[in-house]
Amino acid sequence: MELDPAVNLFSPLVLHHNDNPTVAIVLDLLDDTNYVEWSTVVQRGLSVKNKLQLIDGSIPSLLKLMILPFFPLGLWQII
């Protein structure tokens, strides 16, 4: 069975059946004393799931990708 070349399985936008909101990436709650440890664990967890690019700014905002084609540039600059 050959994969469709248009489907990039390594894209952070691809959702695997194990990617769902009920799966906890971090078990410890963020508080005033554990930001550094918490952020390291979050980054590691997102990296393992190939989702770190969604929050680190290395891919364009999904909101921009969805809205830009539908609105004139002047309106988009306001958003």
PDB file of C-alpha atoms in Angstrom:
ATOM      1  CA  MET A   1       0.000   0.000   0.000  1.00  0.00           C
ATOM      2  CA  GLU A   2       1.514   3.268  -1.119  1.00  0.00           C
ATOM      3  CA  LEU A   3       1.065   6.499   0.844  1.00  0.00           C
ATOM      4  CA  ASP A   4      -0.374   9.557  -0.832  1.00  0.00           C
ATOM      5  CA  PRO A   5       2.568  11.974  -1.339  1.00  0.00           C
ATOM      6  CA  ALA A   6       0.263  14.913  -0.543  1.00  0.00           C
ATOM      7  CA  VAL A   7      -0.078  13.658   3.046  1.00  0.00           C
ATOM      8  CA  ASN A   8       2.889  14.592   5.194  1.00  0.00           C
ATOM      9  CA  LEU A   9       2.747  12.261   8.180  1.00  0.00           C
ATOM     10  CA  PHE A  10       5.495  14.234   9.918  1.00  0.00           C
ATOM     11  CA  SER A  11       3.591  17.535   9.880  1.00  0.00           C
ATOM     12  CA  PRO A  12       2.628  18.859  13.325  1.00  0.00           C
ATOM     13  CA  LEU A  13      -0.850  19.459  11.891  1.00  0.00           C
ATOM     14  CA  VAL A  14      -1.470  15.740  11.385  1.00  0.00           C
ATOM     15  CA  LEU A  15      -3.497  14.201  14.199  1.00  0.00           C
ATOM     16  CA  HIS A  16      -2.720  10.649  15.191  1.00  0.00           C
ATOM     17  CA  HIS A  17      -5.445   8.556  16.815  1.00  0.00           C
ATOM     18  CA  ASN A  18      -3.499   8.829  20.093  1.00  0.00           C
ATOM     19  CA  ASP A  19      -3.553  12.652  19.977  1.00  0.00           C
ATOM     20  CA  ASN A  20      -6.546  13.717  22.003  1.00  0.00           C
ATOM     21  CA  PRO A  21      -7.316  16.210  24.767  1.00  0.00           C
ATOM     22  CA  THR A  22      -7.738  13.537  27.435  1.00  0.00           C
ATOM     23  CA  VAL A  23      -4.068  12.509  27.319  1.00  0.00           C
ATOM     24  CA  ALA A  24      -2.039  14.353  29.947  1.00  0.00           C
ATOM     25  CA  ILE A  25       1.351  15.570  28.732  1.00  0.00           C
ATOM     26  CA  VAL A  26       2.298  17.003  32.124  1.00  0.00           C
ATOM     27  CA  LEU A  27       1.123  15.562  35.418  1.00  0.00           C
ATOM     28  CA  ASP A  28       2.404  18.388  37.643  1.00  0.00           C
ATOM     29  CA  LEU A  29       0.364  21.573  37.854  1.00  0.00           C
ATOM     30  CA  LEU A  30       2.080  24.866  37.116  1.00  0.00           C
ATOM     31  CA  ASP A  31       2.562  27.075  40.163  1.00  0.00           C
ATOM     32  CA  ASP A  32       4.758  29.964  41.314  1.00  0.00           C
ATOM     33  CA  THR A  33       7.721  27.737  42.123  1.00  0.00           C
ATOM     34  CA  ASN A  34       8.035  25.198  39.302  1.00  0.00           C
ATOM     35  CA  TYR A  35       7.895  27.100  35.993  1.00  0.00           C
ATOM     36  CA  VAL A  36      11.325  26.021  34.716  1.00  0.00           C
ATOM     37  CA  GLU A  37      10.783  22.325  35.416  1.00  0.00           C
ATOM     38  CA  TRP A  38       7.170  22.450  34.168  1.00  0.00           C
ATOM     39  CA  SER A  39       8.053  24.225  30.902  1.00  0.00           C
ATOM     40  CA  THR A  40      10.875  21.734  30.249  1.00  0.00           C
ATOM     41  CA  VAL A  41       8.495  18.804  30.689  1.00  0.00           C
ATOM     42  CA  VAL A  42       5.843  20.464  28.489  1.00  0.00           C
ATOM     43  CA  GLN A  43       8.372  21.159  25.734  1.00  0.00           C
ATOM     44  CA  ARG A  44       9.688  17.602  25.892  1.00  0.00           C
ATOM     45  CA  GLY A  45       6.168  16.143  25.792  1.00  0.00           C
ATOM     46  CA  LEU A  46       5.115  18.287  22.835  1.00  0.00           C
ATOM     47  CA  SER A  47       8.360  17.523  21.028  1.00  0.00           C
ATOM     48  CA  VAL A  48       7.834  13.773  21.385  1.00  0.00           C
ATOM     49  CA  LYS A  49       4.360  14.142  19.871  1.00  0.00           C
ATOM     50  CA  ASN A  50       5.732  16.414  17.090  1.00  0.00           C
ATOM     51  CA  LYS A  51       3.542  19.296  18.287  1.00  0.00           C
ATOM     52  CA  LEU A  52       6.168  21.703  19.665  1.00  0.00           C
ATOM     53  CA  GLN A  53       6.084  23.717  16.438  1.00  0.00           C
ATOM     54  CA  LEU A  54       2.486  24.673  17.211  1.00  0.00           C
ATOM     55  CA  ILE A  55       3.592  26.799  20.163  1.00  0.00           C
ATOM     56  CA  ASP A  56       7.190  27.844  19.420  1.00  0.00           C
ATOM     57  CA  GLY A  57       6.356  30.086  16.439  1.00  0.00           C
ATOM     58  CA  SER A  58       8.168  28.016  13.821  1.00  0.00           C
ATOM     59  CA  ILE A  59       4.972  27.518  11.775  1.00  0.00           C
ATOM     60  CA  PRO A  60       2.441  30.226  10.912  1.00  0.00           C
ATOM     61  CA  SER A  61      -0.555  30.705  13.134  1.00  0.00           C
ATOM     62  CA  LEU A  62      -3.446  28.465  12.199  1.00  0.00           C
ATOM     63  CA  LEU A  63      -5.752  31.439  12.682  1.00  0.00           C
ATOM     64  CA  LYS A  64      -3.787  33.394  10.072  1.00  0.00           C
ATOM     65  CA  LEU A  65      -3.867  30.453   7.689  1.00  0.00           C
ATOM     66  CA  MET A  66      -7.640  30.183   8.023  1.00  0.00           C
ATOM     67  CA  ILE A  67      -8.589  33.886   8.009  1.00  0.00           C
ATOM     68  CA  LEU A  68      -6.120  35.377   5.539  1.00  0.00           C
ATOM     69  CA  PRO A  69      -7.683  33.964   2.356  1.00  0.00           C
ATOM     70  CA  PHE A  70     -11.131  35.263   3.305  1.00  0.00           C
ATOM     71  CA  PHE A  71     -10.428  38.867   4.283  1.00  0.00           C
ATOM     72  CA  PRO A  72      -8.724  41.812   2.559  1.00  0.00           C
ATOM     73  CA  LEU A  73      -5.207  42.580   3.797  1.00  0.00           C
ATOM     74  CA  GLY A  74      -6.307  45.795   5.519  1.00  0.00           C
ATOM     75  CA  LEU A  75      -8.761  43.952   7.730  1.00  0.00           C
ATOM     76  CA  TRP A  76      -6.232  41.200   8.454  1.00  0.00           C
ATOM     77  CA  GLN A  77      -3.729  43.761   9.753  1.00  0.00           C
ATOM     78  CA  ILE A  78      -6.276  44.825  12.383  1.00  0.00           C
ATOM     79  CA  ILE A  79      -6.694  41.258  13.636  1.00  0.00           C
TER      80      ILE A  79
END
